[in-house]
Coordinates of C-alpha atoms in Angstrom, one line a residue:
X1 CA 304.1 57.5 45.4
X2 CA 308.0 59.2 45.7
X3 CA 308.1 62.4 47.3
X4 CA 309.8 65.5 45.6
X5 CA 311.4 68.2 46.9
X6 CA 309.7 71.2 44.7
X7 CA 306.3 70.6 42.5
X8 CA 304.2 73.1 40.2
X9 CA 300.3 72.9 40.5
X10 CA 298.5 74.2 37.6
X11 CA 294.9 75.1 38.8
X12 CA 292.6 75.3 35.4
X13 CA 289.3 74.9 37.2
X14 CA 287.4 78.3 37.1
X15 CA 287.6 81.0 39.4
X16 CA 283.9 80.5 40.8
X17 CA 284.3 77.0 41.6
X18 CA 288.7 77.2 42.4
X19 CA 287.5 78.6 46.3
X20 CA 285.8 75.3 47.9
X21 CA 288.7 73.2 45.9
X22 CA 291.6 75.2 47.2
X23 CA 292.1 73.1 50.7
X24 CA 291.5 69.6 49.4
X25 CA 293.7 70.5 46.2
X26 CA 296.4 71.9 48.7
X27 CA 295.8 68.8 50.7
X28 CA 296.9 66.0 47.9
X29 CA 299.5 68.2 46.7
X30 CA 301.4 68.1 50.1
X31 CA 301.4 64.5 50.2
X32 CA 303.7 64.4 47.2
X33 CA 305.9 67.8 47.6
X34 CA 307.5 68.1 50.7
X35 CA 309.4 71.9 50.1
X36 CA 308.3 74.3 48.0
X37 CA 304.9 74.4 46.0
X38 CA 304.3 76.9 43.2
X39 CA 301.0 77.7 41.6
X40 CA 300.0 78.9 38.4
X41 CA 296.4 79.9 37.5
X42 CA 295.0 79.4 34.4
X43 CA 291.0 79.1 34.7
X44 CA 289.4 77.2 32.1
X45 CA 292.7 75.8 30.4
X46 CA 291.4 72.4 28.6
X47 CA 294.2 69.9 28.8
X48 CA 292.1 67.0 26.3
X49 CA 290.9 69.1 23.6
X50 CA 293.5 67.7 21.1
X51 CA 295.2 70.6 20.3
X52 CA 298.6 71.6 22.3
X53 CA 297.2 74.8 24.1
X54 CA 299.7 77.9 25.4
X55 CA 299.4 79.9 28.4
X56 CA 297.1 83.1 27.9
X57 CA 297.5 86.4 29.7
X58 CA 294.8 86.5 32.6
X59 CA 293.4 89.9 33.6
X60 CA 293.6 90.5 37.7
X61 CA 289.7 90.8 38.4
X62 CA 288.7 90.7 42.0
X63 CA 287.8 87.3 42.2
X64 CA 291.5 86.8 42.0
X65 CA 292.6 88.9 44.6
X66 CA 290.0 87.1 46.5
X67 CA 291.5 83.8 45.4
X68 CA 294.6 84.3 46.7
X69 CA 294.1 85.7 49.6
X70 CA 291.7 82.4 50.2
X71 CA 295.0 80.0 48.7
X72 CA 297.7 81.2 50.9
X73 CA 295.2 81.0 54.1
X74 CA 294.5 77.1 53.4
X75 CA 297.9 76.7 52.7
X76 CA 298.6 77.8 56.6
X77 CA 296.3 75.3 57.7
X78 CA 296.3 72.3 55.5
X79 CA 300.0 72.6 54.4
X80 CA 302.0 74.9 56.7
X81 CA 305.1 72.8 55.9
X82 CA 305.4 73.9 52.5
X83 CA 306.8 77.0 51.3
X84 CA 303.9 77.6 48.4
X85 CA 304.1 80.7 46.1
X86 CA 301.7 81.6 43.8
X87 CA 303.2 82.9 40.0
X88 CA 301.5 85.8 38.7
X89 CA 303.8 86.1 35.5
X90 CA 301.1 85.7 33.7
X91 CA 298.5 88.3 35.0
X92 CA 297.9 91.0 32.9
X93 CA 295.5 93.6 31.8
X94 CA 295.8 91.7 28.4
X95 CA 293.7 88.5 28.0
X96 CA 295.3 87.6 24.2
X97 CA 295.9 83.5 23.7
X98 CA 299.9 82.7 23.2
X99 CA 299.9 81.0 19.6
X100 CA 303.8 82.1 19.2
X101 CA 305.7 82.1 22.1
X102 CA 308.0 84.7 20.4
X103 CA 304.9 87.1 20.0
X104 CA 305.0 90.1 22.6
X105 CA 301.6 89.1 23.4
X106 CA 302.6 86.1 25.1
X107 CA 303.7 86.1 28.9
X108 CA 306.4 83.3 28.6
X109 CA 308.3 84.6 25.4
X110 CA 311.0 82.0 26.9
X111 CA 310.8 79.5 30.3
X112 CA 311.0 81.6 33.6
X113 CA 313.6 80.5 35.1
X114 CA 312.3 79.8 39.2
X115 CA 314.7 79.5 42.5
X116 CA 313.3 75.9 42.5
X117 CA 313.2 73.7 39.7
X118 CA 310.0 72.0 39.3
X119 CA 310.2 68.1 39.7
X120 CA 306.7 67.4 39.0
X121 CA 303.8 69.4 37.8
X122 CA 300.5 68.3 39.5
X123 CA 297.0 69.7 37.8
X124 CA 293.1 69.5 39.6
X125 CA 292.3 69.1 35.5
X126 CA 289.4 66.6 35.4
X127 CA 289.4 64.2 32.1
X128 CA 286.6 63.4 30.5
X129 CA 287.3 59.9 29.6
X130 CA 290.3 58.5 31.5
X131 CA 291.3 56.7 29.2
X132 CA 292.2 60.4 28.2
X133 CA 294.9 60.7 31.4
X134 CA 298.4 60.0 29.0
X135 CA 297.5 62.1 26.8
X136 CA 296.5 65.3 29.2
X137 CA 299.5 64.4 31.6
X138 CA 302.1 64.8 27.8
X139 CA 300.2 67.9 27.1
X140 CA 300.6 69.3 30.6
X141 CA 304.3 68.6 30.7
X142 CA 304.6 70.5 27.4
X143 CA 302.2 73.1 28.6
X144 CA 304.5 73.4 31.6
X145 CA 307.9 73.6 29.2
X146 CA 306.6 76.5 27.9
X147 CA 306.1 78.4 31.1
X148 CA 308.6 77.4 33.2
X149 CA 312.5 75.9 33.3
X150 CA 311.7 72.7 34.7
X151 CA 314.2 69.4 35.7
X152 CA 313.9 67.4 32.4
X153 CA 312.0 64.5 32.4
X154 CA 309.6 66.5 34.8
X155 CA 307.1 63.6 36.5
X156 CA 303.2 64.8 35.9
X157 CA 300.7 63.9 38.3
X158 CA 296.8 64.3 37.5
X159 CA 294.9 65.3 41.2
X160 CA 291.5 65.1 40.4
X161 CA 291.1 61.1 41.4
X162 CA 291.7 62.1 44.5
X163 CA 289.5 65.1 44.7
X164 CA 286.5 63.3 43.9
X165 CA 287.2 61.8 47.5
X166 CA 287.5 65.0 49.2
X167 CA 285.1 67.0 47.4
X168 CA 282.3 64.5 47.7
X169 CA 280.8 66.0 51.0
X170 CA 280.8 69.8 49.3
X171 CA 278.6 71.1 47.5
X172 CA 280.5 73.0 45.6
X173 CA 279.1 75.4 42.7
X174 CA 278.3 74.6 38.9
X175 CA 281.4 75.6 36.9
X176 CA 279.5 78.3 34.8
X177 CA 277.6 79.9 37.9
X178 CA 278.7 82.8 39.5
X179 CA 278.8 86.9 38.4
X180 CA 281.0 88.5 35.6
X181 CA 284.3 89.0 36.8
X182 CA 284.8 92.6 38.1
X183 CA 288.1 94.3 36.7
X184 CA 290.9 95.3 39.0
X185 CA 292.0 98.8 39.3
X186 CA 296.0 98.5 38.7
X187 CA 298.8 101.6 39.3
X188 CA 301.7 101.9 37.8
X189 CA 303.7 102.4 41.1
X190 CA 302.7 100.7 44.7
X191 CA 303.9 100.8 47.9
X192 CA 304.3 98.7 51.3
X193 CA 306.1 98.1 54.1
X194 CA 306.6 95.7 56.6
X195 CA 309.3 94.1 59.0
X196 CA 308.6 90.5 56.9
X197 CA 310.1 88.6 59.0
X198 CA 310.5 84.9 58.7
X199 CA 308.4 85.2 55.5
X200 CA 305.1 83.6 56.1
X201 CA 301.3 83.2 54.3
X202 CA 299.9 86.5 55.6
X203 CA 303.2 88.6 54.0
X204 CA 302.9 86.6 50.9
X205 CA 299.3 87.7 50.5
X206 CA 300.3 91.4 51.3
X207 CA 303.3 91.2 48.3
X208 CA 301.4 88.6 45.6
X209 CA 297.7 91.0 45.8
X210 CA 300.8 94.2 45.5
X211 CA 302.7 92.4 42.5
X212 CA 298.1 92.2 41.0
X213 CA 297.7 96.0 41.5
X214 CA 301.4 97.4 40.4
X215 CA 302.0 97.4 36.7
X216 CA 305.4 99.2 36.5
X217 CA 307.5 99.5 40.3
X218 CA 306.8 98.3 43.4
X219 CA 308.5 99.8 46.4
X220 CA 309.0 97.8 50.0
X221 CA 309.8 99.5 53.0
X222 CA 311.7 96.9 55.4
X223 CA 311.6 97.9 58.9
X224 CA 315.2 98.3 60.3
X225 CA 316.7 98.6 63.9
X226 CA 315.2 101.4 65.0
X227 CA 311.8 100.4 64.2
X228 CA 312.4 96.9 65.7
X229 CA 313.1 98.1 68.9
X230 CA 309.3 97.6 70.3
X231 CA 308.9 94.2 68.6
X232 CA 308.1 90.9 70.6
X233 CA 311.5 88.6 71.0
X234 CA 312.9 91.3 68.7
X235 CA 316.1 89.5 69.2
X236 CA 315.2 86.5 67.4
X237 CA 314.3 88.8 64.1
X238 CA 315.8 87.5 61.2
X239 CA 319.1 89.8 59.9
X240 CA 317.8 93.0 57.6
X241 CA 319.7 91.6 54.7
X242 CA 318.5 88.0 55.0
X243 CA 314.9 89.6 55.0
X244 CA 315.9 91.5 51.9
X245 CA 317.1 88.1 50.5
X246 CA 313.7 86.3 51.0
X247 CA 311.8 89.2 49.3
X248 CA 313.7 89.6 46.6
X249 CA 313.5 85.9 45.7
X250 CA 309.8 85.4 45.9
X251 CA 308.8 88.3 43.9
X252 CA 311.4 87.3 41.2
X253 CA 309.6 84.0 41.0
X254 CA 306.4 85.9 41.6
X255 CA 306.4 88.2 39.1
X256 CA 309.8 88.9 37.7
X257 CA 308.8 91.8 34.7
X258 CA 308.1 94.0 38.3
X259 CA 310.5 96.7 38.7
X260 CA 311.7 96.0 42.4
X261 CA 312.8 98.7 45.0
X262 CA 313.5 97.7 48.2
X263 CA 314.3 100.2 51.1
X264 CA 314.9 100.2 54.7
X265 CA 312.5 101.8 57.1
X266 CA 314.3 103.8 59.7
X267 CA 310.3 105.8 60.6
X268 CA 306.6 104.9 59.8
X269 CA 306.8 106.5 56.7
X270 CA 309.9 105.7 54.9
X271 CA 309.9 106.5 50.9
X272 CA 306.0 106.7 50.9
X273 CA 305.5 110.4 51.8
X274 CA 308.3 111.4 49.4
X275 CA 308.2 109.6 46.2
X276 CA 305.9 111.4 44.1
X277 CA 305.5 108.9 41.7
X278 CA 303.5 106.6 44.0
X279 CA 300.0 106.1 43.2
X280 CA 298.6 103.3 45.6
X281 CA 299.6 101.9 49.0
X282 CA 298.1 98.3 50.1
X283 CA 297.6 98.5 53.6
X284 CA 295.2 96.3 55.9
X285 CA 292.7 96.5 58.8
X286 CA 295.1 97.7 61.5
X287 CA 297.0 99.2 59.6
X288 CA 294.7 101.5 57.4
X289 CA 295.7 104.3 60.2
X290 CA 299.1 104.5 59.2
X291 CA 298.1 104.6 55.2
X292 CA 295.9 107.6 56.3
X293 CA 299.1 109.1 58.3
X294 CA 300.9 108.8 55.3
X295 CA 298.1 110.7 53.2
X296 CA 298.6 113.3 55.6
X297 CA 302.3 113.7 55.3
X298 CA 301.8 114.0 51.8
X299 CA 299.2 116.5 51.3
X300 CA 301.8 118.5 53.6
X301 CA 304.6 117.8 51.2
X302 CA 302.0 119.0 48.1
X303 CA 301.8 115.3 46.8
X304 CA 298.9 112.9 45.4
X305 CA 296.9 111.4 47.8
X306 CA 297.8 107.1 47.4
X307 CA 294.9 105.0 46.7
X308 CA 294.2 103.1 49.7
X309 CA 294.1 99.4 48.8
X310 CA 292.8 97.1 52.3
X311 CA 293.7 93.3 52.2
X312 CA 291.7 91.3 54.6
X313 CA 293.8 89.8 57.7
X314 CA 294.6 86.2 57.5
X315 CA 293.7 84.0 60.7
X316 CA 296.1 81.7 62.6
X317 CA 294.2 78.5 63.3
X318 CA 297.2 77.0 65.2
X319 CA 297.6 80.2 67.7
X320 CA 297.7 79.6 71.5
X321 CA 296.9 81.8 74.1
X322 CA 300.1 83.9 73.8
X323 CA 299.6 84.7 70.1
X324 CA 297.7 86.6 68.0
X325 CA 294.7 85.6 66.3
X326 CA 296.3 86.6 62.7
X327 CA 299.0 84.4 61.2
X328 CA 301.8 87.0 62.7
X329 CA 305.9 87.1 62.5
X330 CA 306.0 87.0 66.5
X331 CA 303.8 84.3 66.5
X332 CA 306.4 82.5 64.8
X333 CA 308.9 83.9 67.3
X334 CA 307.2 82.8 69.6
X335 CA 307.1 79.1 68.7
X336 CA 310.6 78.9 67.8
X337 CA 311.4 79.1 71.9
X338 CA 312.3 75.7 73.3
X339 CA 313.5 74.4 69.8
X340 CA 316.7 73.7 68.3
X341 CA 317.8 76.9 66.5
X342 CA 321.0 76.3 65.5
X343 CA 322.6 72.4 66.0
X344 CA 325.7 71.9 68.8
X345 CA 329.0 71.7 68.2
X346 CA 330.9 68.9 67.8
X347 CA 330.8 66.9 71.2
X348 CA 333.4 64.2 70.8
X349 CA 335.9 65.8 73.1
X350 CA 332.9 65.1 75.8
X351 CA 331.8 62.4 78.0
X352 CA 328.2 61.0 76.1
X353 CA 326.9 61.4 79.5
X354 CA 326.1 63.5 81.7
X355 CA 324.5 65.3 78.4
X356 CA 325.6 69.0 79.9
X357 CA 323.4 71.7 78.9
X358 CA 324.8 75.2 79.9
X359 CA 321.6 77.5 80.8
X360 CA 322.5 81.2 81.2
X361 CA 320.6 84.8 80.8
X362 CA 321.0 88.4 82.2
X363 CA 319.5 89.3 85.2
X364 CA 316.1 89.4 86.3
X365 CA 315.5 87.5 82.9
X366 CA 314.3 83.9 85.0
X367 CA 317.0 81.7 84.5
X368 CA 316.9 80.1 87.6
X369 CA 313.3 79.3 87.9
X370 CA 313.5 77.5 84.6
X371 CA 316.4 75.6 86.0
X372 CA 314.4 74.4 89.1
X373 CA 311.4 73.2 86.4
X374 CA 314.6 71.1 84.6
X375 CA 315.1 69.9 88.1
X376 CA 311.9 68.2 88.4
X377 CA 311.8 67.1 84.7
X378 CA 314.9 64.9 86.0
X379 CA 318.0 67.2 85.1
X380 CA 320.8 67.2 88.0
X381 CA 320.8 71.6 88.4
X382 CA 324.0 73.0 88.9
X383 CA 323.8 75.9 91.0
X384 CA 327.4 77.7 89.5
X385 CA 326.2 81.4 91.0
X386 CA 326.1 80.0 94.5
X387 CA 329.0 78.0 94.5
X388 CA 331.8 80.7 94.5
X389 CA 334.0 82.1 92.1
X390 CA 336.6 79.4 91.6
X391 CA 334.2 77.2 90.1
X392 CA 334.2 79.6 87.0
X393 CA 337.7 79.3 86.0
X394 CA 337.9 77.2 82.7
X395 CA 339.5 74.0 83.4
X396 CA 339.8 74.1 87.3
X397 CA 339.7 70.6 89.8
X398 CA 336.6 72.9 90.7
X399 CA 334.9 72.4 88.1
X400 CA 335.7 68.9 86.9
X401 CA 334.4 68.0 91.0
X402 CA 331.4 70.0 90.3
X403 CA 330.8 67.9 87.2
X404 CA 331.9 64.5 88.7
X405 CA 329.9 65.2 92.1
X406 CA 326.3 66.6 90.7
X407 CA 326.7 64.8 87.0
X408 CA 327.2 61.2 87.5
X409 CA 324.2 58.6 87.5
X410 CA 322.2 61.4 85.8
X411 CA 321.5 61.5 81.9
X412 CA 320.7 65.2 81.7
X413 CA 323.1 68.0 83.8
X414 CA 322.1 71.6 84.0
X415 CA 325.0 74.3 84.8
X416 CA 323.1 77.3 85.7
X417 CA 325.8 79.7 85.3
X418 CA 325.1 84.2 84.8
X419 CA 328.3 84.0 83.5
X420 CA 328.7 81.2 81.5
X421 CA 329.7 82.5 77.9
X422 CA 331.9 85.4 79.5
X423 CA 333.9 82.4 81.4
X424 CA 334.0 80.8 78.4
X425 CA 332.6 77.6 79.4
X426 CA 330.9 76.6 75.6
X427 CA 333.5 73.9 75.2
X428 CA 332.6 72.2 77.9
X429 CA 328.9 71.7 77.4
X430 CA 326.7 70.2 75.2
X431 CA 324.5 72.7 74.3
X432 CA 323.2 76.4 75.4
X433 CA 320.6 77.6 76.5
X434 CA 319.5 81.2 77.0
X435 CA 316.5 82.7 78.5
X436 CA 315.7 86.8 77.5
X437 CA 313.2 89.0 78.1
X438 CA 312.9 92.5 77.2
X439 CA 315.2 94.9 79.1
X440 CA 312.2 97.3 80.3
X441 CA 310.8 93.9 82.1
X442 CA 314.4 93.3 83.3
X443 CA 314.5 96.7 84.8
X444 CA 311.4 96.4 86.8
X445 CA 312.0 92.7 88.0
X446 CA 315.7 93.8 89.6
X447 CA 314.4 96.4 91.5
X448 CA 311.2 94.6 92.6
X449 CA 313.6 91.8 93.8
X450 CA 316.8 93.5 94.6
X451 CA 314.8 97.0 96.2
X452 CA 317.4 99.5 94.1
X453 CA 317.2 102.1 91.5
X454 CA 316.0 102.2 87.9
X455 CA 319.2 103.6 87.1
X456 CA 321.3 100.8 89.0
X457 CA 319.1 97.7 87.6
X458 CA 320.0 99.7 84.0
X459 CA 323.7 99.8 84.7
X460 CA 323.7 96.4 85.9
X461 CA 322.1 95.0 82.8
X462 CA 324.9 96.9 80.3
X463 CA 327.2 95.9 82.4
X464 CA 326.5 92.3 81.2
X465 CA 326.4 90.5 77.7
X466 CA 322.9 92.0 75.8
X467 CA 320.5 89.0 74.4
X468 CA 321.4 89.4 71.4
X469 CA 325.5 88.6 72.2
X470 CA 324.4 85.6 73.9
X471 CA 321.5 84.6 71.2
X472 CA 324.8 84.4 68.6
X473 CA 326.1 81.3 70.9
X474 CA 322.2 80.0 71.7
X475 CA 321.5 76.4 70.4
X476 CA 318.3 76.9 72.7
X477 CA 316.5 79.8 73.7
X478 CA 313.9 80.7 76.3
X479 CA 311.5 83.2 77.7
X480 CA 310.0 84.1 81.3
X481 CA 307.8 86.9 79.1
X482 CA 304.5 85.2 79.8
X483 CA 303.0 83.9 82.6
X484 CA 304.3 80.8 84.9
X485 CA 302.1 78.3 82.6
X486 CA 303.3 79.5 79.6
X487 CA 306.6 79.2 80.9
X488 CA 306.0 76.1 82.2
X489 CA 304.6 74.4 78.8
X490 CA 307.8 76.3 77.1
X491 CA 310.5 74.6 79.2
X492 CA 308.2 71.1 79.1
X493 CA 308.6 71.5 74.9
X494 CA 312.6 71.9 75.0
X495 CA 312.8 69.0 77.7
X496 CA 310.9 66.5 75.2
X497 CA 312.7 68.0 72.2
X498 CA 316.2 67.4 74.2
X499 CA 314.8 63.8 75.2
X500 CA 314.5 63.0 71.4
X501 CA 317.8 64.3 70.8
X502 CA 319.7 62.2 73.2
X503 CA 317.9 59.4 72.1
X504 CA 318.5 60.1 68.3
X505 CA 322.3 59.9 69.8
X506 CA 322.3 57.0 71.6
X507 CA 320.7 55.0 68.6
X508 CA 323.2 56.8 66.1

């Protein structure tokens, strides 16, 4: 079956039985959607009844907080390709069927229009008879119309074939067992904050269980430079406003009748220990501490307490031994070193080989022991900080010999060069690479190595390009943070990466 790019997954098992199906579900939907995957809940929605049914308002009870929480941590494991969003549009403290999509009791007076248009709506729906499937997959298109703006002609797709297969080895739970539904306390103002970078599973269950509780605003703090500054490879944290950008999307297609405020966060507390119309603050098991703080602040500035709401931690099943346990922004960080962030320039004014790659860093930051472990990987290394000044100058016979002598009969060349952006070499390379580690570790490598002062190792450092100058011209970028074997598997990952590169090349 095709692959499409953006697919809608309504889930109308009930909520008692929808936690053992959510992995398997998520499974066969990621074989036929390969970007973005929405979901929209509606428990106990009968697709073969005979009569055209409409979407209903569902009241948030804590089984559904539960659900989701449960939905976006599968979707790490089983599907961590696909950008999935669950819809709450439709969650309400008003369960009243839809019989006229004009009435103000229905939650899709018109389609809601999503960042992604739906190419195919997908359902875990079980038939009856299936002889029953053309007519649920027709009434699930136009159940879909009415929610959502999807591409016409939408393609329908019925799961639960499939799911037999995978659910066969559960034993999953009658459809009517389980306990009444508990109701959700809801506010009409809530607060977070975050850095949400690179926006990920655990942040999505922070904002979608927010978007359950807030009934009128919800405000998000965004951390800004100043409370970056302590944050692992802060240097590769996405730009303030392109983290604004992200947010404001998803909780449009999340749950666009939300009055959004977003605000920076210059201090811990931001807009939560002034705004006195703030009633609830979702916080989690670390950071319940600095919901408390905030209590305190406000109490001293004569305002309401803020309900504490705790969300539960999601866990990282793919973290190493550098990473936390949670699914985590620097985790992410963290496994963007050795890839390709941002493609090379054009090359054609270049030989095709030696493939140059220009490797530079600040001091102290271990450039030139990852240029010894490209050595032994096969790279010819290019010592340019020990072969005098001349050889920096941008178009010299110096450096064309340099090139010429160390480059030929090799596929891979490494010019490990301090200075390398500042001499303006980029045109003459393939591809840079830069290795950073936090100025504070800088500081207490050069004068380790070099036997000087804190205060010269700091005046040698700002007397050369920052990381994040050079990260603007980085196609690769590496760390020394860690210890030797993490280092060692780091530079071993852009080394095979590179490999497939050239050879992607060579056979283009």
């Amino acid at each position: 079956m095709s692959m499409f790019s953006t697919g809608l997954l309504v889930l109308t098992s009930p909520l008692q039985t929808l936690p053992l199906r959510i992995a398997p579900v998520l499974s066969s939907a990621a074989q036929l959607v390969e970007r973005t995957l929405y979901v929209h809940l509606h428990p106990g929605l009968n697709l073969s009844s005979g009569s055209q049914p409409r979407p209903v308002f569902i009241p948030p009870v804590v089984d559904l907080s539960t659900l989701i929480t449960r939905l976006y941590n599968n979707a790490a494991d089983v599907c961590g390709h696909l950008d999935v969003r669950v819809l709450l549009t439709n969650m309400r403290a008003q369960p009243t069927a839809c019989s006229d999509t004009t009435s103000p009791n229905c939650p899709f007076p018109t389609p809601q229009p999503l960042f992604h248009c739906p190419e195919v709506v997908l359902t875990d729906f079980a038939p009856q008879d299936p002889h029953q499937s053309h007519q649920v997959k027709q009434c699930l298109e136009k159940y879909t119309g009415h929610c959502y703006v999807c591409r016409p002609g939408i393609s329908s797709v019925l799961l639960h074939p499939q799911l037999v297969k995978l659910l066969e080895n559960r034993d999953a739970p009658k459809d009517d067992e389980g306990p009444k539904a508990e109701p959700m306390e809801t506010y009409s103002d809530v607060v977070v904050g975050g850095t949400f970078d690179r926006l990920h599973g655990a942040h999505k269950t922070l904002l979608s269980i927010s978007c359950l509780l807030a009934n009128r605003r919800f405000v998000i703090g965004v951390c800004d430079q100043a409370m970056l500054k302590k944050k692992v490879l802060k240097e590769l944290i996405e730009p303030y406003s392109e983290r604004v950008q992200r947010l404001r999307e998803f909780l449009q297609d999340t749950k666009p009748s939300l009055q959004v405020e977003i605000v920076p966060l210059e201090d811990p507390f931001g807009v939560s220990i002034v705004d006195p119309l703030l009633k609830c603050i979702v916080v989690s098991e670390e950071t319940r501490k600095g919901g408390e703080a905030v209590n305190k602040k406000r109490v001293e500035n004569g305002l309401q307490l803020l309900v504490l709401h705790e969300i539960q931690l999601l866990k990282d099943a793919h973290h190493d031994e550098i990473e936390e346990e949670k699914i985590s922004s620097s985790s992410l960080r963290s496994r963007l070193l050795g890839t390709l962030l941002t493609p090379p320039k054009d090359p054609s004014h270049l030989p095709p080989t030696p493939y140059v790659i220009g490797l530079t860093g600040g001091s102290g930051s271990g450039k030139s022991s990852i240029a010894k472990q490209l050595e032994v990987l096969g790279a010819v290394r290019i010592d340019c900080d020990k072969l005098g000044h001349e050889v920096y100058q941008l178009g010299t016979e110096a450096y064309h010999k340099v090139l010429r002598v160390f480059g030929s009969g090799k596929e891979v060349c490494v010019v490990d060069a301090a200075v390398l952006l500042k001499a303006g070499w980029t045109d003459l390379i393939h591809e840079v690479w830069v290795t950073i580690i936090p100025e504070e570790e800088a500081v207490v490598r050069i004068t380790e190595r070099d036997g000087i002062s804190t205060e010269d190792a700091l005046r040698r450092l700002q007397s050369q390009w920052s990381n994040s100058k050079q990260l603007k011209h980085a196609n690769v970028v590496l760390s020394t943070l860690w210890e030797p074997e993490v280092t060692r598997k780091q530079v071993l990952k852009a080394w095979n990466l590179l490999q497939k590169r050239i050879q992607q090349k060579i056979e283009g």
